[in-house]
Amino acid sequence: MEDNTLNPKELLNEFVEEEEGFRHLNNPADGIKPITKKYLGVPTHGVGSGSKYYFTDGDAKVELIVVNEEIMRVRLAPHGVFLEDFSYAVPKLKPKNIPVQFTEDDKEFRVSTAKVNCHIRKADFFISFSDQNNVVTSSDAKAMHWEENTQFGGYYVFSTKECHPDENFFGLGDKPTELNLRGKRLVNWNTDAYSFAWNQDPLYRSIPFYISVNEGIAHGIFFDNTFKAHFDFGGEDKTKTSFWADGGEMQYYYIHGPHMMDVVKSYHLLTGTHPMPPLWALGYHQCRWSYYPEAKFRAVAKGFREHKIPCDAIYLDIDYMDGYRCFTWNRRYFPDPKKMIADAAEMGFKTVVIVDPGIRVDDNYPVFKEGKEKKYFCRRSDDYYMEGHVWPGRCQFPDFTNPEVREWWGSLFDELIEYGVAGVWNDMNEPAVFGSGTFPADVRHDYDGYRGSHRKAHNVYGMQMVRATYEGMRKILKNKRPFTITRAGYSGLQRYASVWTGDNVASWEHLRLGNIQCQRLSMSGIPFCGTDIGGFSGEPDGELFTRWIQLGSFSPFMRAHSAGDTKEREPWSFGEPFTAINRNFIELRYRLLPYMYSAFWEHHRYGFPILRPVVMQEQDVLKNHFRQDEFTYGDKILVCPVLEPGQKSRKVYLPKGKWYNFWTNEVITGGEEVEVPTPLETIPIFVKAGSVIPEYPVMQYVGEKPIEEVKLNVYYSDYEANSFFFEDHGESFAYEQDIYSEKKFVVNGEESSLTLNQSMEGLYTPRYDGYHFRVIGLPFTPTSITIDGKDITDFSISDEKVLEFKYTKTFHTLQISK
Ligand code: MIG
């Protein structure tokens, strides 16, 4: 007998939007009823006050919540009953108490804050948004619509907006395609995508958030719906942008700009930012599938120190476990893990281990036994356990959407942590199952009490796994920051983990793709991201590996990783000149750690992305909507990777303003492309005039030596410019109690003088006093240098015209003049 409620064919249904609306792709001969969609008609009533407004058309109801001046949330209840308000992405929706105006005339209802107006048109229920200058930024091209789902209950939900001739789209997480999403149709459904290809979709993560830029004005749409979701950015019909999902509510946040940066900041306000990572996690990480046995692990550690290549973390992939059982050790390969990890720690290495969600069905395996007894594993609709084959063999899978299961999973890390493990890598959590790909649709999930099938929980499963890992580690580590990395995720995952882009390939195309993916993740709310440097599958040559290390030095998460069937792949594996160049760049990363850590703080505290594509600097320049190579790390350092073999030079676009070539200190006026030499030793790096870039001495690992001296690289500018410099203990949560130091530098140059002011906030005092100053680009020969009124007489000026001196006390005002 066919079970009508669980027809797996339903999962394959796709919709194509056409002029006349949506239609099923399925052949009616399959026995699936053709779609009969319903549209909102006429809003006959509008009521509301404060932050909540309701508009109705017969049974159908639309809710509008004013979150703050820039953000409004729209929800649709086709038959008048909204689902309970719960979201894994938005932990707490706290509408701000702000003045809101609600007005009505013949044509429309209107809800307005000081910055945004939402218009609900009376003729047809079209919803649009405009800014305080009455410029319409987003408007419906069709009224919201839905289709009843006779198989599972609920609705397919649709929204269609106007797409303008020069409107461009960004965001959506890790999609492996051009940075600009205009013309694309994409799907969110977490998928294990080994050796994925350019344009392959979907991949591992689902981030239903995009940014539109039209005529210089940006807005964002966050479609907070965890079901399989679809986006079409003027692909099917170039005048329409649509998003729809196979279930759940039509629920989206309209996020006003006008700048892309404002949109990203507001998105972070809803979904949270990444906590400060332990400082060591910003160092270089070495991974491979797998380093085993113990002798191999030790040899890799030794190799780094012998080659004097800085490294902070070495990873253990699945072979450290006993038959791939999580929380066990293969004692033949690793007879005394505690000692091995302690010895590595002695040498300055953190050990990071992998875990997978599949738990081997084995009554002699305590984790399985306990999970089974407590009924923590996922079950099918008719109560059978969800079973699937993964690395350990036949497995069952914890329901991470159950808070009790998360708590249990988190507690399982106590032994690993007692052994000294410092980081946990969460793999296969799409969830991935051999053969079938993932769970069947009927698998049930607790969903924190708001129960649902796998159709609803699939895209959040991985995020809840890494959340369980993160929260468990945080509890066990007490005041120490956990380090976690995840493959799968949904919006908000940044509150719990860093990510890597999954199983890429050792090719130049993937180097290009990885650069785009990291920028896109960064602007989609996932700041701590990186690719498998060198490419997971296949063999890079020395040149490709070195170009990847160079780009990777400017990925927030920097890790080399490779599949087991490839040749050895450490930074010294390719001989000279590659080893020396790789060392140089990894060293550069360690020199720039305080700058990178400060950029992380700007993310954590203020919601800025860490990597910023050029379009985020100058969204009003249409050409920039199509640039995807150059980006800034924070807002001071612009990087452009070399993405082709044998390239001697390449074009780099510099946004308006003055930039210094990092390697030569040459000053270049931006606003156009420049040709930059790209010998294997360098990639184009530029520093914005007016920046103050703090620099630590090179160390083999974070904390190798106490920091006695910090270099301050001051780049002269003839305008006023600010820089931040954040420091703290680097591994505790004391920053939450204001135990940190946030310094602000203000550079201001004139024709014959330069002033640098420093102010401080926070309760942390670094152990060093004063700085080693390097002043770059002075347009005059200095004769007088004073700090807080005291003369500095001991200074030097190099051939490159870099002025250097030290001052061993803290300072407020530095004055340099002709
Ligand atoms: O089925 O743990 O993406 O980084 O090395 C493959 C083995 C499972 C996939 C991950 C990859 C990891 C590998 N894992």
Short mmCIF file of C-alpha atoms in Angstrom, two decimals, residues 118-417:
data_model
loop_
_atom_site.label_atom_id
_atom_site.label_comp_id
_atom_site.label_asym_id
_atom_site.label_seq_id
_atom_site.Cartn_x
_atom_site.Cartn_y
_atom_site.Cartn_z
CA CYS A 118 5.89 49.74 4.80
CA HIS A 119 3.01 50.18 2.34
CA ILE A 120 0.16 47.69 2.10
CA ARG A 121 -1.69 48.47 -1.09
CA LYS A 122 -5.46 48.22 -0.85
CA ALA A 123 -6.07 47.27 -4.48
CA ASP A 124 -4.09 44.05 -4.43
CA PHE A 125 -2.30 43.50 -1.09
CA PHE A 126 1.08 44.26 -2.65
CA ILE A 127 3.57 45.15 0.05
CA SER A 128 6.37 47.59 -0.58
CA PHE A 129 9.00 49.44 1.40
CA SER A 130 10.34 52.92 0.99
CA ASP A 131 12.92 55.02 2.79
CA GLN A 132 12.58 58.36 4.55
CA ASN A 133 12.94 60.15 1.20
CA ASN A 134 10.03 58.09 -0.16
CA VAL A 135 12.30 56.18 -2.50
CA VAL A 136 10.74 52.76 -3.00
CA THR A 137 13.41 50.13 -2.31
CA SER A 138 11.44 46.91 -2.55
CA SER A 139 8.00 46.10 -3.85
CA ASP A 140 5.87 43.06 -4.51
CA ALA A 141 5.38 42.04 -8.11
CA LYS A 142 2.68 39.64 -6.97
CA ALA A 143 0.78 39.40 -3.73
CA MET A 144 2.14 36.76 -1.36
CA HIS A 145 0.76 33.37 -2.30
CA TRP A 146 0.62 29.80 -1.14
CA GLU A 147 -0.36 26.31 -2.11
CA GLU A 148 -1.76 23.77 0.26
CA ASN A 149 0.47 20.75 0.76
CA THR A 150 -1.90 17.80 0.68
CA GLN A 151 0.90 15.31 1.47
CA PHE A 152 2.41 16.83 4.59
CA GLY A 153 -0.02 19.51 5.61
CA GLY A 154 0.88 23.17 5.68
CA TYR A 155 1.71 25.19 2.62
CA TYR A 156 4.24 25.93 -0.02
CA VAL A 157 4.78 29.65 0.47
CA PHE A 158 5.81 32.20 -2.12
CA SER A 159 6.87 35.80 -2.37
CA THR A 160 7.64 37.60 -5.62
CA LYS A 161 9.19 41.03 -5.79
CA GLU A 162 10.13 43.39 -8.55
CA CYS A 163 13.63 43.07 -9.91
CA HIS A 164 15.05 46.21 -11.48
CA PRO A 165 17.35 46.47 -14.52
CA ASP A 166 20.48 47.36 -12.55
CA GLU A 167 19.59 45.64 -9.30
CA ASN A 168 22.21 43.18 -8.06
CA PHE A 169 22.18 40.56 -5.35
CA PHE A 170 24.67 39.26 -2.81
CA GLY A 171 24.72 36.88 0.11
CA LEU A 172 23.20 33.40 0.60
CA GLY A 173 26.26 31.90 2.26
CA ASP A 174 28.55 29.52 0.45
CA LYS A 175 27.03 29.25 -3.02
CA PRO A 176 29.87 28.23 -5.40
CA THR A 177 29.15 30.75 -8.09
CA GLU A 178 29.84 34.39 -8.97
CA LEU A 179 29.71 36.79 -6.05
CA ASN A 180 26.88 38.67 -7.72
CA LEU A 181 23.80 36.43 -7.74
CA ARG A 182 21.82 38.33 -10.34
CA GLY A 183 20.24 35.95 -12.83
CA LYS A 184 20.68 32.88 -10.63
CA ARG A 185 18.21 30.43 -9.18
CA LEU A 186 19.43 28.72 -6.04
CA VAL A 187 18.25 26.21 -3.46
CA ASN A 188 18.90 25.90 0.24
CA TRP A 189 19.14 22.29 1.34
CA ASN A 190 22.24 21.23 3.25
CA THR A 191 24.14 18.73 1.13
CA ASP A 192 27.38 16.81 1.41
CA ALA A 193 29.03 17.80 -1.85
CA TYR A 194 32.36 15.99 -2.20
CA SER A 195 34.53 17.64 -4.88
CA PHE A 196 31.79 20.13 -5.68
CA ALA A 197 31.93 22.01 -8.94
CA TRP A 198 31.49 25.62 -9.94
CA ASN A 199 27.72 26.37 -9.98
CA GLN A 200 26.85 23.20 -8.09
CA ASP A 201 23.93 23.84 -5.82
CA PRO A 202 23.06 23.28 -3.05
CA LEU A 203 26.13 22.80 -0.87
CA TYR A 204 26.62 22.32 2.84
CA ARG A 205 24.92 25.37 4.32
CA SER A 206 21.64 27.24 4.13
CA ILE A 207 21.76 30.96 4.71
CA PRO A 208 18.47 32.44 3.47
CA PHE A 209 19.70 36.02 3.63
CA TYR A 210 20.46 38.21 0.66
CA ILE A 211 21.35 41.84 0.05
CA SER A 212 20.01 43.79 -2.89
CA VAL A 213 21.68 46.92 -4.24
CA ASN A 214 19.67 49.04 -6.59
CA GLU A 215 20.60 52.54 -7.71
CA GLY A 216 23.05 52.84 -4.88
CA ILE A 217 20.62 51.81 -2.13
CA ALA A 218 20.92 48.49 -0.34
CA HIS A 219 18.33 46.48 1.52
CA GLY A 220 18.32 42.93 2.83
CA ILE A 221 15.80 40.13 2.92
CA PHE A 222 16.14 37.44 5.54
CA PHE A 223 13.70 34.65 4.72
CA ASP A 224 13.77 32.85 8.06
CA ASN A 225 12.36 29.53 6.91
CA THR A 226 14.26 26.28 7.51
CA PHE A 227 12.46 24.16 4.90
CA LYS A 228 13.98 23.60 1.50
CA ALA A 229 13.97 27.14 0.17
CA HIS A 230 14.39 28.58 -3.29
CA PHE A 231 15.61 31.93 -4.56
CA ASP A 232 15.37 33.35 -8.01
CA PHE A 233 17.15 36.62 -8.68
CA GLY A 234 15.73 37.65 -12.03
CA GLY A 235 16.66 34.27 -13.49
CA GLU A 236 13.33 32.98 -14.68
CA ASP A 237 11.97 36.43 -15.41
CA LYS A 238 14.40 39.30 -15.32
CA THR A 239 11.82 41.64 -13.86
CA LYS A 240 11.13 39.46 -10.81
CA THR A 241 12.92 38.22 -7.72
CA SER A 242 11.21 35.37 -5.93
CA PHE A 243 11.78 33.30 -2.86
CA TRP A 244 9.69 30.39 -1.74
CA ALA A 245 9.84 27.33 0.48
CA ASP A 246 8.39 23.84 0.61
CA GLY A 247 6.81 24.41 4.01
CA GLY A 248 6.74 26.62 7.07
CA GLU A 249 5.63 30.22 7.00
CA MET A 250 6.22 32.95 4.53
CA GLN A 251 8.18 34.97 7.04
CA TYR A 252 10.82 37.45 6.07
CA TYR A 253 12.62 40.42 7.51
CA TYR A 254 12.99 43.50 5.41
CA ILE A 255 16.27 45.13 6.45
CA HIS A 256 16.89 48.66 5.38
CA GLY A 257 20.38 49.93 4.39
CA PRO A 258 21.03 52.30 2.78
CA HIS A 259 24.53 50.86 2.86
CA MET A 260 25.31 47.15 2.52
CA MET A 261 27.29 47.46 5.71
CA ASP A 262 24.16 48.65 7.55
CA VAL A 263 22.26 45.65 6.22
CA VAL A 264 24.89 43.19 7.42
CA LYS A 265 25.05 44.88 10.81
CA SER A 266 21.28 44.68 11.19
CA TYR A 267 21.29 41.05 10.11
CA HIS A 268 23.78 40.39 12.91
CA LEU A 269 21.53 42.19 15.34
CA LEU A 270 18.88 39.57 14.56
CA THR A 271 21.05 36.45 14.34
CA GLY A 272 23.98 37.31 16.60
CA THR A 273 27.70 37.60 16.03
CA HIS A 274 30.57 35.18 16.51
CA PRO A 275 31.96 35.14 20.04
CA MET A 276 35.62 36.13 20.32
CA PRO A 277 37.66 33.08 19.32
CA PRO A 278 40.68 32.03 21.33
CA LEU A 279 43.58 34.02 19.88
CA TRP A 280 45.41 30.84 18.87
CA ALA A 281 42.52 29.96 16.58
CA LEU A 282 43.55 32.88 14.35
CA GLY A 283 46.92 31.21 13.84
CA TYR A 284 47.80 28.65 11.19
CA HIS A 285 46.13 25.20 11.40
CA GLN A 286 47.42 22.00 9.84
CA CYS A 287 45.02 19.22 8.98
CA ARG A 288 44.95 16.04 6.94
CA TRP A 289 42.81 12.96 6.59
CA SER A 290 44.47 11.57 8.65
CA TYR A 291 47.52 12.08 10.75
CA TYR A 292 48.00 8.68 12.37
CA PRO A 293 49.52 6.86 14.13
CA GLU A 294 50.95 8.89 16.96
CA ALA A 295 54.44 8.87 15.40
CA LYS A 296 53.07 10.66 12.33
CA PHE A 297 51.31 13.26 14.44
CA ARG A 298 54.51 13.90 16.37
CA ALA A 299 56.55 14.11 13.17
CA VAL A 300 54.26 16.77 11.77
CA ALA A 301 54.54 18.79 14.97
CA LYS A 302 58.32 18.48 14.88
CA GLY A 303 58.39 19.38 11.20
CA PHE A 304 56.82 22.76 11.91
CA ARG A 305 59.28 23.66 14.59
CA GLU A 306 62.25 22.41 12.57
CA HIS A 307 61.19 24.34 9.52
CA LYS A 308 60.42 27.33 11.70
CA ILE A 309 56.96 27.69 10.21
CA PRO A 310 54.47 29.01 12.74
CA CYS A 311 51.55 26.74 13.52
CA ASP A 312 49.03 26.62 16.36
CA ALA A 313 46.88 23.59 15.71
CA ILE A 314 47.12 20.06 14.37
CA TYR A 315 44.01 18.05 13.59
CA LEU A 316 43.02 14.45 14.10
CA ASP A 317 40.61 13.23 11.44
CA ILE A 318 38.37 10.15 11.83
CA ASP A 319 41.17 7.58 12.12
CA TYR A 320 41.96 8.56 15.71
CA MET A 321 38.73 6.89 16.78
CA ASP A 322 38.10 3.24 17.47
CA GLY A 323 36.10 2.09 14.46
CA TYR A 324 34.99 5.68 13.90
CA ARG A 325 33.07 5.70 17.17
CA CYS A 326 32.88 9.26 18.49
CA PHE A 327 34.49 9.83 21.90
CA THR A 328 36.72 6.75 21.65
CA TRP A 329 40.37 6.31 20.70
CA ASN A 330 42.09 3.80 18.51
CA ARG A 331 44.60 2.67 21.12
CA ARG A 332 46.73 0.85 18.58
CA TYR A 333 47.45 4.10 16.78
CA PHE A 334 47.25 6.31 19.87
CA PRO A 335 48.21 4.32 22.97
CA ASP A 336 48.40 7.36 25.25
CA PRO A 337 46.49 10.28 23.75
CA LYS A 338 46.73 12.36 26.90
CA LYS A 339 50.50 12.24 26.84
CA MET A 340 50.67 12.88 23.12
CA ILE A 341 48.40 15.93 23.38
CA ALA A 342 50.35 17.21 26.39
CA ASP A 343 53.65 16.83 24.55
CA ALA A 344 52.21 18.66 21.57
CA ALA A 345 50.96 21.39 23.90
CA GLU A 346 54.48 21.65 25.32
CA MET A 347 55.61 22.45 21.79
CA GLY A 348 52.85 25.01 21.40
CA PHE A 349 50.28 22.97 19.46
CA LYS A 350 46.59 22.70 20.15
CA THR A 351 44.97 19.42 19.19
CA VAL A 352 41.66 19.56 17.36
CA VAL A 353 39.61 16.37 16.85
CA ILE A 354 36.77 15.51 14.53
CA VAL A 355 33.32 14.21 15.51
CA ASP A 356 30.50 12.97 13.29
CA PRO A 357 26.79 12.72 14.11
CA GLY A 358 26.49 9.04 13.14
CA ILE A 359 26.68 6.85 16.24
CA ARG A 360 27.49 3.19 15.62
CA VAL A 361 24.74 0.75 16.48
CA ASP A 362 26.66 -1.31 19.00
CA ASP A 363 25.38 -2.22 22.46
CA ASN A 364 28.95 -2.47 23.75
CA TYR A 365 29.58 1.15 22.88
CA PRO A 366 28.57 3.31 25.85
CA VAL A 367 27.56 6.32 23.78
CA PHE A 368 25.17 4.24 21.72
CA LYS A 369 23.91 2.39 24.78
CA GLU A 370 23.10 5.53 26.69
CA GLY A 371 21.60 7.27 23.69
CA LYS A 372 19.40 4.25 23.05
CA GLU A 373 18.28 3.96 26.66
CA LYS A 374 17.40 7.60 26.84
CA LYS A 375 15.73 7.59 23.43
CA TYR A 376 18.00 10.30 22.10
CA PHE A 377 18.20 9.04 18.53
CA CYS A 378 16.03 10.23 15.67
CA ARG A 379 13.02 8.14 14.72
CA ARG A 380 10.86 7.66 11.65
CA SER A 381 7.18 8.55 11.52
CA ASP A 382 6.13 5.06 12.62
CA ASP A 383 8.61 5.03 15.49
CA TYR A 384 11.35 2.97 13.86
CA TYR A 385 14.83 4.34 14.51
CA MET A 386 16.39 6.30 11.71
CA GLU A 387 19.30 4.16 10.58
CA GLY A 388 21.86 4.86 7.94
CA HIS A 389 25.40 3.89 6.98
CA VAL A 390 28.23 6.30 7.56
CA TRP A 391 31.92 5.77 8.46
CA PRO A 392 31.28 3.61 11.55
CA GLY A 393 28.92 1.31 9.65
CA ARG A 394 25.26 1.10 10.68
CA CYS A 395 24.44 4.22 12.66
CA GLN A 396 21.73 6.05 14.50
CA PHE A 397 21.74 9.81 14.89
CA PRO A 398 21.14 12.01 17.94
CA ASP A 399 18.27 14.44 17.57
CA PHE A 400 20.23 17.62 18.16
CA THR A 401 17.05 19.64 17.95
CA ASN A 402 16.14 18.27 21.37
CA PRO A 403 17.65 20.43 24.15
CA GLU A 404 18.11 17.40 26.40
CA VAL A 405 20.03 15.60 23.67
CA ARG A 406 22.22 18.67 23.12
CA GLU A 407 22.97 18.79 26.81
CA TRP A 408 23.94 15.09 26.77
CA TRP A 409 26.07 15.44 23.65
CA GLY A 410 27.83 18.43 25.17
CA SER A 411 28.65 16.47 28.31
CA LEU A 412 30.35 13.73 26.26
CA PHE A 413 33.30 16.03 25.60
CA ASP A 414 34.55 15.94 29.17
CA GLU A 415 37.08 13.18 28.56
CA LEU A 416 38.42 14.67 25.33
CA ILE A 417 38.86 17.96 27.11
#
